Short mmCIF file of C-alpha atoms in Angstrom, two decimals:
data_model
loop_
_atom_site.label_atom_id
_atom_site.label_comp_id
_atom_site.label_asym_id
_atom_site.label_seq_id
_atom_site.Cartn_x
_atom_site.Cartn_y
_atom_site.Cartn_z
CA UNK B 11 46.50 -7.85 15.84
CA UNK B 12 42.76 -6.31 16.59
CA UNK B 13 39.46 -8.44 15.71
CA UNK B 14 37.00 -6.04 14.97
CA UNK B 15 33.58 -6.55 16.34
CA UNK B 16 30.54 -5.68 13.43
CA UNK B 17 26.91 -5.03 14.21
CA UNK B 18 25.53 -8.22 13.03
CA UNK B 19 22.83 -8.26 10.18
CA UNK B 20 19.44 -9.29 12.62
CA UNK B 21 17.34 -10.07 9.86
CA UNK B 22 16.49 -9.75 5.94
CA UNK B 23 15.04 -5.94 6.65
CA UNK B 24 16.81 -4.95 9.65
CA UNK B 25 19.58 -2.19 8.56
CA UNK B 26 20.64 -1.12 11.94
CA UNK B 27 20.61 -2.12 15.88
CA UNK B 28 20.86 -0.89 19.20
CA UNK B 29 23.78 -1.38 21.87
CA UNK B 30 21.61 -2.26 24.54
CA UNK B 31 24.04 -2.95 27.18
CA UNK B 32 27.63 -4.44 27.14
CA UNK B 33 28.37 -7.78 29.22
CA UNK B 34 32.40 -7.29 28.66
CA UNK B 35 34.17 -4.17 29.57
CA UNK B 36 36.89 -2.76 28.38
CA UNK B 37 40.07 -4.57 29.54
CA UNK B 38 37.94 -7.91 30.02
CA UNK B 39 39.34 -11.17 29.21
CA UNK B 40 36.77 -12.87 26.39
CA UNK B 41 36.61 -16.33 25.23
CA UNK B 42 35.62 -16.91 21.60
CA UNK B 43 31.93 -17.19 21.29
CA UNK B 44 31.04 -15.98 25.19
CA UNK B 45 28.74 -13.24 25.25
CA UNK B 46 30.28 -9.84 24.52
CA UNK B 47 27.03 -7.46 23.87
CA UNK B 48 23.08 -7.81 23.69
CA UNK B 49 21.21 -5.90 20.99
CA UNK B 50 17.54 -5.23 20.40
CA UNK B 51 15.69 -5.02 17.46
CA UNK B 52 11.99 -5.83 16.96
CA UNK B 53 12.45 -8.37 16.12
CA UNK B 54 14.63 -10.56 18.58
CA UNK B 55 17.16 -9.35 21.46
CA UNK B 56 20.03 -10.97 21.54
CA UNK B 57 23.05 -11.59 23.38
CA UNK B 58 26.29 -11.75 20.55
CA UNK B 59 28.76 -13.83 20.95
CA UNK B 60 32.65 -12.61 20.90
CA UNK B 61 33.91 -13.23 16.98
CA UNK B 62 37.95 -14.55 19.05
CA UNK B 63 39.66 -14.96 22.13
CA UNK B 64 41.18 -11.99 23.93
CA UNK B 65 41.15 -8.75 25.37
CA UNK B 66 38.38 -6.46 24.90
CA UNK B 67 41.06 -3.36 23.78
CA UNK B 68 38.18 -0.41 22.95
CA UNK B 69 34.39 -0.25 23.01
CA UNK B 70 33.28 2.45 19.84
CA UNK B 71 29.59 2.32 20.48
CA UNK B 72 28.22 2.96 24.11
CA UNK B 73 24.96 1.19 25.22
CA UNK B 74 21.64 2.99 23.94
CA UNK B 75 23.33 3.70 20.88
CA UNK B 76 21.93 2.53 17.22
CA UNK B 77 24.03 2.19 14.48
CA UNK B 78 23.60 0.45 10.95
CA UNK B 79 24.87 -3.27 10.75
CA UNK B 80 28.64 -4.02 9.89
CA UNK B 81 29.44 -0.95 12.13
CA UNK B 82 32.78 -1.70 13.92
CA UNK B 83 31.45 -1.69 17.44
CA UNK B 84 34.36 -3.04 19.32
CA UNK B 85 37.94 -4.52 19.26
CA UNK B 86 39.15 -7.47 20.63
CA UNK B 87 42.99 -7.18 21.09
CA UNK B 88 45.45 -10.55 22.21
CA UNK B 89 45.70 -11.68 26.08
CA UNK B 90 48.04 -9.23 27.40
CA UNK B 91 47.13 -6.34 25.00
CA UNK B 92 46.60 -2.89 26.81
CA UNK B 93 43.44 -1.24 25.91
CA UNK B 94 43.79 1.18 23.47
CA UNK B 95 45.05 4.78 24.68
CA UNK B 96 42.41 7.34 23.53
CA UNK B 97 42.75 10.02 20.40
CA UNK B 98 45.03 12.10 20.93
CA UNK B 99 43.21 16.24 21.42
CA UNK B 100 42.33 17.94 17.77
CA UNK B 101 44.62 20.57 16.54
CA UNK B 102 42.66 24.04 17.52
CA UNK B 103 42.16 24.71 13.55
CA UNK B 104 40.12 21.57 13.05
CA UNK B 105 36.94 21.67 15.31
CA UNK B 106 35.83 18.68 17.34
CA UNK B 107 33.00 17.20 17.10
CA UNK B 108 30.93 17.34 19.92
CA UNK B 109 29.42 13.73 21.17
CA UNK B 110 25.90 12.91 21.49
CA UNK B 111 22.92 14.44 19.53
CA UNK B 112 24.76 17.50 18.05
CA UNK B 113 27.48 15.25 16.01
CA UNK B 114 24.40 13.65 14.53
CA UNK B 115 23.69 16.51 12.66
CA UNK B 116 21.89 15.96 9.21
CA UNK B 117 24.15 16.78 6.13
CA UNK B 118 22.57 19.06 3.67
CA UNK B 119 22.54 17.42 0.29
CA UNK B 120 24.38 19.26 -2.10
CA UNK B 121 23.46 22.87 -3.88
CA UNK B 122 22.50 22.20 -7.94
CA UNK B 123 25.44 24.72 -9.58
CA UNK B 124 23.53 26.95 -11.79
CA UNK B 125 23.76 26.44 -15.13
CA UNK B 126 26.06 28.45 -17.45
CA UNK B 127 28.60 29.14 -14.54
CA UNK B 128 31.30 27.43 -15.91
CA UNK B 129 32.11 25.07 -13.58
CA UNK B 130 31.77 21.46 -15.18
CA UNK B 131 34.59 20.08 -13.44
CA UNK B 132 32.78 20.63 -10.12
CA UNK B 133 29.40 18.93 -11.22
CA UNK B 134 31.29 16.12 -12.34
CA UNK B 135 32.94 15.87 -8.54
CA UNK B 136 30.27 16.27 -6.61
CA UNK B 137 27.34 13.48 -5.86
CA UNK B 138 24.10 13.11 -7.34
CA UNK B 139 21.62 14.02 -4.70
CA UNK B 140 20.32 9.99 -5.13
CA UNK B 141 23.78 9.00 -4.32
CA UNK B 142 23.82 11.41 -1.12
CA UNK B 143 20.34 9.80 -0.34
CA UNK B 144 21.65 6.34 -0.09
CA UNK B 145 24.54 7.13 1.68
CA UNK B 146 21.64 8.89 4.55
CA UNK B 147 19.41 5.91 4.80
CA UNK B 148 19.28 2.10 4.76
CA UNK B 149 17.21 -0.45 2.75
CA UNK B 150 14.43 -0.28 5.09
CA UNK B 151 14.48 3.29 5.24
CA UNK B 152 14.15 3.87 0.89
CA UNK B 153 11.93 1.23 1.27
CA UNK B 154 9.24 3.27 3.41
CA UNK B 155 10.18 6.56 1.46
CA UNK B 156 8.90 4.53 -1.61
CA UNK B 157 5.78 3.73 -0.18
CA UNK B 158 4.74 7.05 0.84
CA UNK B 159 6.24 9.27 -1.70
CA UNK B 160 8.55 10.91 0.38
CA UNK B 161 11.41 12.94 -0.62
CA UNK B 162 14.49 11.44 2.09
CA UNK B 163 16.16 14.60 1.51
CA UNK B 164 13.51 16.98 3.43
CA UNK B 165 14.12 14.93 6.07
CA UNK B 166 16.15 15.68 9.30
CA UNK B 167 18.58 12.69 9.96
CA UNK B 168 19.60 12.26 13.45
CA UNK B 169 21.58 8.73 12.81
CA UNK B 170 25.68 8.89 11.97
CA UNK B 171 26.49 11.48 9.73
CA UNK B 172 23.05 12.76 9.49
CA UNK B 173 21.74 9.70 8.08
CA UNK B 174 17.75 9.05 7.88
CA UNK B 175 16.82 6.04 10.16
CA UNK B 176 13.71 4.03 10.50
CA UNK B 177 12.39 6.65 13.48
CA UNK B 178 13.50 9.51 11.06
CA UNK B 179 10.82 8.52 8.74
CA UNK B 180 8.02 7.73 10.71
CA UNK B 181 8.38 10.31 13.12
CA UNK B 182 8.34 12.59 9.99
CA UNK B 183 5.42 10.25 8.16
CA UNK B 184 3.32 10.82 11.55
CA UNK B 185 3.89 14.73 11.52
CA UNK B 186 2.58 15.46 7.55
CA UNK B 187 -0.38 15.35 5.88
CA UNK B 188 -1.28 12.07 3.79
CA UNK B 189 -0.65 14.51 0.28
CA UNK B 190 3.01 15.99 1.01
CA UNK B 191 5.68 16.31 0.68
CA UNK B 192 6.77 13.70 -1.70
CA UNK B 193 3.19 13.05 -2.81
CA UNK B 194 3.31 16.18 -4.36
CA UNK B 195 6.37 16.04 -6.11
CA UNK B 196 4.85 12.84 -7.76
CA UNK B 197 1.78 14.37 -8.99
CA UNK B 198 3.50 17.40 -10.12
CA UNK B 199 5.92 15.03 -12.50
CA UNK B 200 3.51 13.31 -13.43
CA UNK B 201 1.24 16.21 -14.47
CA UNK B 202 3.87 18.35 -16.63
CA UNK B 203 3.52 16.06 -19.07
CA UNK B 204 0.07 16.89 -20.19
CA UNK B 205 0.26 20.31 -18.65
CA UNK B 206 1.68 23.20 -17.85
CA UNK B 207 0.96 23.28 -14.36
CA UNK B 208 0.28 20.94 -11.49
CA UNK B 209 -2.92 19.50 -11.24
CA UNK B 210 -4.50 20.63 -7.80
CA UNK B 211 -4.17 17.93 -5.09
CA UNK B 212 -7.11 16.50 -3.15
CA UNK B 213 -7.69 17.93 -0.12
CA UNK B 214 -6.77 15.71 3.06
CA UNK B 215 -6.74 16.42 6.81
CA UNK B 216 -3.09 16.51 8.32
CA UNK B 217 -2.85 14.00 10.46
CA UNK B 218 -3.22 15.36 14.33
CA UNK B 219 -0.30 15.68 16.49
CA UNK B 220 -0.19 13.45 19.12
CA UNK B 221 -2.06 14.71 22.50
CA UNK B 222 0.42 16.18 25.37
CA UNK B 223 0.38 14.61 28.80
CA UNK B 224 1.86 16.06 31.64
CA UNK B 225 2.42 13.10 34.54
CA UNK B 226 1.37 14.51 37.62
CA UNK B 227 3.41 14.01 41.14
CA UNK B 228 2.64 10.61 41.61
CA UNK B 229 3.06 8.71 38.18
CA UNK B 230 6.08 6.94 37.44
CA UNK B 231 7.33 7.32 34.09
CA UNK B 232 9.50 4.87 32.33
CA UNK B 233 11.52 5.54 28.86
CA UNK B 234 10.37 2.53 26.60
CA UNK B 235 12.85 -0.69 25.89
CA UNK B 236 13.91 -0.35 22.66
CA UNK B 237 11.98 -3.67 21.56
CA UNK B 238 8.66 -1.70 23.10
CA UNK B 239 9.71 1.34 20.34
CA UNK B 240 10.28 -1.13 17.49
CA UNK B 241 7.34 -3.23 18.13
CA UNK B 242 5.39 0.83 18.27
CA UNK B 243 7.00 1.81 15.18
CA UNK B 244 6.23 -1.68 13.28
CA UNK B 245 2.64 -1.59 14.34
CA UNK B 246 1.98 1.72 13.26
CA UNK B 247 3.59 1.74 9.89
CA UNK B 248 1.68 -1.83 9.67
CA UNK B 249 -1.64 0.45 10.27
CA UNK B 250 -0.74 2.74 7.08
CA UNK B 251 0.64 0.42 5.08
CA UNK B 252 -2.26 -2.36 4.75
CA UNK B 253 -6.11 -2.07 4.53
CA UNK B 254 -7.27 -3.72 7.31
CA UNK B 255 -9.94 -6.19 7.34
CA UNK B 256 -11.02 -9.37 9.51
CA UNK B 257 -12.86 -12.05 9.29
CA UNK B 258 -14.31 -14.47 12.62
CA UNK B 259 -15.02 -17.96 12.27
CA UNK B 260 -16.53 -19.81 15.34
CA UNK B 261 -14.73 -23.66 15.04
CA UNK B 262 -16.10 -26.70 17.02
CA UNK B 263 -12.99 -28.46 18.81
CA UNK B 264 -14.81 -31.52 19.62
CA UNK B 265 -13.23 -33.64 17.09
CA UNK B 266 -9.54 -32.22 17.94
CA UNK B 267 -10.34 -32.72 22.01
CA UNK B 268 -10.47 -36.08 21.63
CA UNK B 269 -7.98 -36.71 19.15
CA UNK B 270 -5.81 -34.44 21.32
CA UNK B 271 -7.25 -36.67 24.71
CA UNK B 272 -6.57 -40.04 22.88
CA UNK B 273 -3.13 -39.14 21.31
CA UNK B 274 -1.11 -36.40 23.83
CA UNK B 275 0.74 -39.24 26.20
CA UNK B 276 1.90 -40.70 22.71
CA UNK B 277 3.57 -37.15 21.98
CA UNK B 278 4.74 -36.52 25.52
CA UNK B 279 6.79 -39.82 24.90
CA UNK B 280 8.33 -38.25 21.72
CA UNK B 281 9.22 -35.26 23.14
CA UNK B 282 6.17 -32.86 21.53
CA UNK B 283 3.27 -31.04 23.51
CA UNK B 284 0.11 -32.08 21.23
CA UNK B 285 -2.02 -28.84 21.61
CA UNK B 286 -4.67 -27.17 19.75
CA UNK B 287 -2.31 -24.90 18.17
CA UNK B 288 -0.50 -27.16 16.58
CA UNK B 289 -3.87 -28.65 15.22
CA UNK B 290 -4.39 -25.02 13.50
CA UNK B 291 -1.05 -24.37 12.84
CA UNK B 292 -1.34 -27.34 10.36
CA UNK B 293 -5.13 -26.56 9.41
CA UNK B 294 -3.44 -23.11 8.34
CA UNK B 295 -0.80 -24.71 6.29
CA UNK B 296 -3.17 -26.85 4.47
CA UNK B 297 -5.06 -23.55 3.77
CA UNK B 298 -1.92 -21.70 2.73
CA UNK B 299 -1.75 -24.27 0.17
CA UNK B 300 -5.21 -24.17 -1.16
CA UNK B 301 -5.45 -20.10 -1.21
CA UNK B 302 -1.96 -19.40 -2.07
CA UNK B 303 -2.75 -15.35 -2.13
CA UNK B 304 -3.03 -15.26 1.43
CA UNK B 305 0.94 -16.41 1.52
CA UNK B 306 2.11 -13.90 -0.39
CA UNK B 307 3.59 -9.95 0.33
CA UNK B 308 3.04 -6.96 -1.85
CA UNK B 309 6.02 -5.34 -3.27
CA UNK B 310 4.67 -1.52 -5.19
CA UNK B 311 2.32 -2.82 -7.61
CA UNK B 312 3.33 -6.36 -7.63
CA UNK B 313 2.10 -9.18 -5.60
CA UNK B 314 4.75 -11.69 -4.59
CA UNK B 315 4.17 -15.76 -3.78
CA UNK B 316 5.91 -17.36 -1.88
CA UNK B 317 6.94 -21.35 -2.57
CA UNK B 318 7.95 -21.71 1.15
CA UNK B 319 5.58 -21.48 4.07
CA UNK B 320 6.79 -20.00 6.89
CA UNK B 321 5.00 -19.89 9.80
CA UNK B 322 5.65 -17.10 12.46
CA UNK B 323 4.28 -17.31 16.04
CA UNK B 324 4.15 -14.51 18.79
CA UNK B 325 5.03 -15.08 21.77
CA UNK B 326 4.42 -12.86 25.09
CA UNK B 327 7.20 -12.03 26.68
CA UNK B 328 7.45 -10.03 30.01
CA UNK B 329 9.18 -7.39 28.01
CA UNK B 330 6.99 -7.14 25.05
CA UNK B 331 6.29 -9.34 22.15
CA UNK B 332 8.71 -11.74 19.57
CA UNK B 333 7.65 -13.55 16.16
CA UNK B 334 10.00 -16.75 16.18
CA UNK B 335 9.16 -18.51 12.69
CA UNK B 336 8.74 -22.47 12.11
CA UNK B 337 10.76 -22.75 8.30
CA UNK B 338 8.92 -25.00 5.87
CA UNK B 339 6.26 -25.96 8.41
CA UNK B 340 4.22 -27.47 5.03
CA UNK B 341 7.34 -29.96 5.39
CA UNK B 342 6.24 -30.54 9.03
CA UNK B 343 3.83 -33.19 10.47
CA UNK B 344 1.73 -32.94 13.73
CA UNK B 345 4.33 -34.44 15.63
CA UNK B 346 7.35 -31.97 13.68
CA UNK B 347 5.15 -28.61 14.35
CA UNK B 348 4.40 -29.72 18.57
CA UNK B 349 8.03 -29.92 18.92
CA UNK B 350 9.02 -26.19 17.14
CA UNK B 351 6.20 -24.60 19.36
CA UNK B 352 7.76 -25.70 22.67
CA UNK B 353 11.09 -25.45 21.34
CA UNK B 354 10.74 -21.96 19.67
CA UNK B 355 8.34 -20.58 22.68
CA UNK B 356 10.87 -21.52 25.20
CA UNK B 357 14.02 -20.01 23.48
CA UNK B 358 12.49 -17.03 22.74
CA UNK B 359 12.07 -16.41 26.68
CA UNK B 360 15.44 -17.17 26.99
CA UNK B 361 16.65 -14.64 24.61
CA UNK B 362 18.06 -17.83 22.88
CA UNK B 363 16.83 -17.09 19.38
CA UNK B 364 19.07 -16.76 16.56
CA UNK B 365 18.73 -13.60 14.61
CA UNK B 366 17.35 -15.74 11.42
CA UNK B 367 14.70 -17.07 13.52
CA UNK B 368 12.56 -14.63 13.61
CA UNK B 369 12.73 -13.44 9.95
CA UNK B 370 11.21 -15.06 6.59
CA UNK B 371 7.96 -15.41 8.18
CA UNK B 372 5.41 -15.45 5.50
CA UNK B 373 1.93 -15.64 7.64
CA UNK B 374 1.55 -15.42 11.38
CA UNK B 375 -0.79 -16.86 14.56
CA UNK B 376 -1.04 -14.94 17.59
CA UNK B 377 -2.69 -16.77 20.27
CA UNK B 378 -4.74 -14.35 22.85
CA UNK B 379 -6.65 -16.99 23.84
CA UNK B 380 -4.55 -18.82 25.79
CA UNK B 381 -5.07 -15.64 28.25
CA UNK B 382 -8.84 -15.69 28.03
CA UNK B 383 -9.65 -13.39 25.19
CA UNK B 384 -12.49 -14.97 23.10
CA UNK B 385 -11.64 -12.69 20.55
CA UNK B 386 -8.89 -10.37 18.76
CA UNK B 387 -8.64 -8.11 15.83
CA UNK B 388 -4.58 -8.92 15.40
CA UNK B 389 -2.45 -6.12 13.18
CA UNK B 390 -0.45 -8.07 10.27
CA UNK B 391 2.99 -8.39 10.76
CA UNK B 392 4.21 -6.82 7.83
CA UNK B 393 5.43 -7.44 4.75
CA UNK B 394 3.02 -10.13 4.97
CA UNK B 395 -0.48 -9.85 3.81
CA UNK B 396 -2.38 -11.91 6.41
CA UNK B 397 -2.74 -12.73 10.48
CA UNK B 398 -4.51 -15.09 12.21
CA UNK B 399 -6.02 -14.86 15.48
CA UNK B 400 -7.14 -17.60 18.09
CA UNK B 401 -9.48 -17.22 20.87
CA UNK B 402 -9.85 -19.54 24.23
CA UNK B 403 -11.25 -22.70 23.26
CA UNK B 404 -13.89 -22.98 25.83
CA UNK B 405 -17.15 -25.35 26.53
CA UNK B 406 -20.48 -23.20 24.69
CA UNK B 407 -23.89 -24.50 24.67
CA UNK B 408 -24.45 -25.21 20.23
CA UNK B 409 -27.23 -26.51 18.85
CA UNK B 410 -25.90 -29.64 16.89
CA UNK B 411 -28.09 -31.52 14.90
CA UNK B 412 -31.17 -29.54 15.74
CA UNK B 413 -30.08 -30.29 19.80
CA UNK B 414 -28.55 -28.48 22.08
CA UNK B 415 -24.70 -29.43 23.01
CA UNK B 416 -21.85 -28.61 25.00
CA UNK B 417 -19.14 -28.33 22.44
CA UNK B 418 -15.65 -26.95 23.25
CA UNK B 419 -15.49 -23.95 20.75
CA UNK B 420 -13.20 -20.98 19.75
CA UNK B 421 -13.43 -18.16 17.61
CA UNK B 422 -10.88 -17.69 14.81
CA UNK B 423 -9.51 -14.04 13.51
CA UNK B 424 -8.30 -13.68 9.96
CA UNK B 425 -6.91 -9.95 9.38
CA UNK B 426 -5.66 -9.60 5.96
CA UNK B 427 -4.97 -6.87 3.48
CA UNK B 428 -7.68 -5.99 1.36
CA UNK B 429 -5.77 -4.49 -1.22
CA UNK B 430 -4.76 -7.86 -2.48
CA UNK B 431 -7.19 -10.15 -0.94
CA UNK B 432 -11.38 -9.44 -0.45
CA UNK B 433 -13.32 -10.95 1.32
CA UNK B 434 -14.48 -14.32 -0.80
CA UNK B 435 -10.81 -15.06 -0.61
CA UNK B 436 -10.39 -14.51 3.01
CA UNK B 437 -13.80 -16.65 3.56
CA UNK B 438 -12.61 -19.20 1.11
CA UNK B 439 -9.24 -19.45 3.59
CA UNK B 440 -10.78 -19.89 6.75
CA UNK B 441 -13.80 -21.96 5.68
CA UNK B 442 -10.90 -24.64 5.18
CA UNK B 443 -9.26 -24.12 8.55
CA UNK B 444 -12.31 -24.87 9.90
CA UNK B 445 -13.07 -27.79 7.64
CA UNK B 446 -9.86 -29.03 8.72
CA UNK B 447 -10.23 -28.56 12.51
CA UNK B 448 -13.99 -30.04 12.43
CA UNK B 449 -13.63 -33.33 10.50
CA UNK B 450 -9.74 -34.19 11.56
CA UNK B 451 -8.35 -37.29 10.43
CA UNK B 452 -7.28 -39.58 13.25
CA UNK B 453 -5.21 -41.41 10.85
CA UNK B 454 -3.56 -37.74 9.91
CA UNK B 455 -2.31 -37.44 13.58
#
């Protein structure tokens, strides 16, 4: 009897994920929980393990494909199975589906029978066109719609069965103008009940098609990774969705550089790294619990706090960029967050991560400045509401107590949304991160 192989679920608002190559080939021997397939999201690649112990009897989903989770990608058949013949030809009265981009074809949502026709029975068949919508689109996907006023049914679906994905939508977001489609149909429900007629829309500029570039004879030109599209597509819909604001704080590190001098042999010896990021990693948590707004998401008009604090960090990797997440890192001490940088950092370059590592993250640190940069205006990783940013802690001349001093410094970046949190708030936040980091408590270590 067949195992069937599923897409995995890669995280709490991932609905689909790409084939990006196969490590078993049809007709393979596989042991139960060796490597069958690596997928990329972007939020983790990942090599998945096989779900029993056979024969790989028929691959369904070729490499470079994307297809929603729980999709049966693969069968694994007993030792000694054949692989499984292929379909037999169509009868010539039922077409065949051509492979590729044309059997992706978007189905049209059904025709509204006009009224006093007759035909009852047929209405009561046939789907609602909200019905037909979720059956084109995932989570994620209504999700967007919802937040732009977008009607999923004007647009083109180029997933299975015409169904809307994640590029769909923004691909289709980054081609209208701020006001339509959906926008419109909002406004115009919303103004028939005062009024005949729709009440004019503001005018706004259409948002500019993206510039063409021809490469010339010399360039080399490379199709992104599928992380590189993700991490694009997540940026850019991070852009629209949040109003962007930041906040720098310059933080003296002399305190921590000698706590950190005095104490890091002592950590070595337990098996943690004692660095200044886990000093702010653990100013930021004692923040997060003083300015609870900043650990929160927005969901429509609601604003949503969450209990745990969960601390995502990205890391560089030589193919683009991963958020690995330290769970209940208020439960943590210094000792407990050292050991989940090294350990997280480390497994995320070797594509070690499991998929719910790197999702639940309620705030983030990115850390430029361990390349240099003194300063970075980071994009929040969304659906959170808040980033923060840390520049190279580097010896500055300061004037400290009305003297000049060499001081080992860094600047600190809070972006955050302004729609739920202005600037007082934001201040308030990082005034006690750098409380924190200035007057540490040895005894705290």
């Amino acid at each position: 009897m067949a195992t069937d192989v599923v897409m995995p679920q890669m995280g709490e608002s991932i609905a689909e994920g790409t084939i990006v190559r196969w490590i078993k080939k049809v007709g393979e021997k596989v042991d139960r929980d060796e490597p069958l397939f690596e997928i990329s999201t972007d939020k983790v690649d990942a090599e998945i393990p096989s779900p029993a112990a056979g024969v790989v009897s028929e691959i369904r989903v070729k490499e470079g494909e994307t297809v929603p989770v729980n999709t049966v990608v693969a069968l694994i058949g007993e030792s000694g199975a054949k692989p499984a013949a292929p379909p037999p030809p169509a009868p010539a009265s039922a077409p065949v589906k051509p492979e590729g981009a044309a059997a992706r074809q978007a189905v049209e949502p059904p025709k509204p029978t006009p009224q006093g026709d007759g035909s009852s029975a047929a209405k009561t068949e046939r789907p609602s066109t909200e019905e037909t919508i979720r059956e084109r689109s995932s989570p994620l996907v209504r999700k967007i719609a919802k937040e732009h006023h977008v009607d999923i049914s004007q647009i083109h679906g180029t997933g299975i069965a015409g169904r809307v994905t994640k590029d769909d939508i923004l691909e289709f977001l980054a081609g209208q103008p701020a006001s339509a489609p959906g926008a419109a149909s909002a406004r115009l429900a919303d103004a028939t009940a005062t009024s005949a007629s729709a009440r004019p829309a503001p005018s706004q500029a259409p948002v500019p098609p993206a510039p063409q570039f021809k490469p010339g004879a010399s360039d080399h030109v490379e199709k992104m990774s599928v992380m590189r599209k993700r991490i694009a597509e997540h940026m850019v819909l991070s852009r629209r969705t949040s109003a962007h604001v930041h906040s720098v704080f310059e933080v003296n590190f002399a305190r921590v550089a000698q706590i950190r001098e005095k104490k890091k042999d002592e950590f070595e010896r337990a098996g943690a790294k004692l660095t200044y990021l886990s000093f702010i990693i653990k100013a930021a948590v004692d923040a997060l619990r003083a300015v609870p707004i900043v650990n929160s998401s927005v969901d429509g008009d609601s604003i949503v706090y969450h209990k745990e604090i969960n601390i995502g960090l990205a890391v560089a990797l030589d193919w683009g960029l991963i958020v690995p997440v330290i769970r209940h890192a208020d439960e943590k001490n210094l000792v407990g967050l050292s050991r989940a940088v090294v350990d997280l950092a480390s497994r995320a370059r070797a594509k070690q991560l499991k998929p719910d590592e790197v999702a639940g993250g309620t705030f983030t640190i990115t850390n430029p400045g361990v390349f240099g940069a003194l300063v970075g205006m980071p994009i929040i990783n969304q659906p959170q509401v808040a980033i923060l940013g840390v520049g190279n802690v580097e010896k500055r001349p300061v004037v400290v107590d009305d003297a000049i001093a060499i001081r080992p410094m860094a600047y600190l970046t809070l972006g955050y949304d302004h729609r739920v949190i202005d600037g007082a708030v934001a201040d308030h936040f990082m005034s006690h991160v750098k409380q924190s980091l200035e007057n540490w408590d040895p005894n705290a270590v």
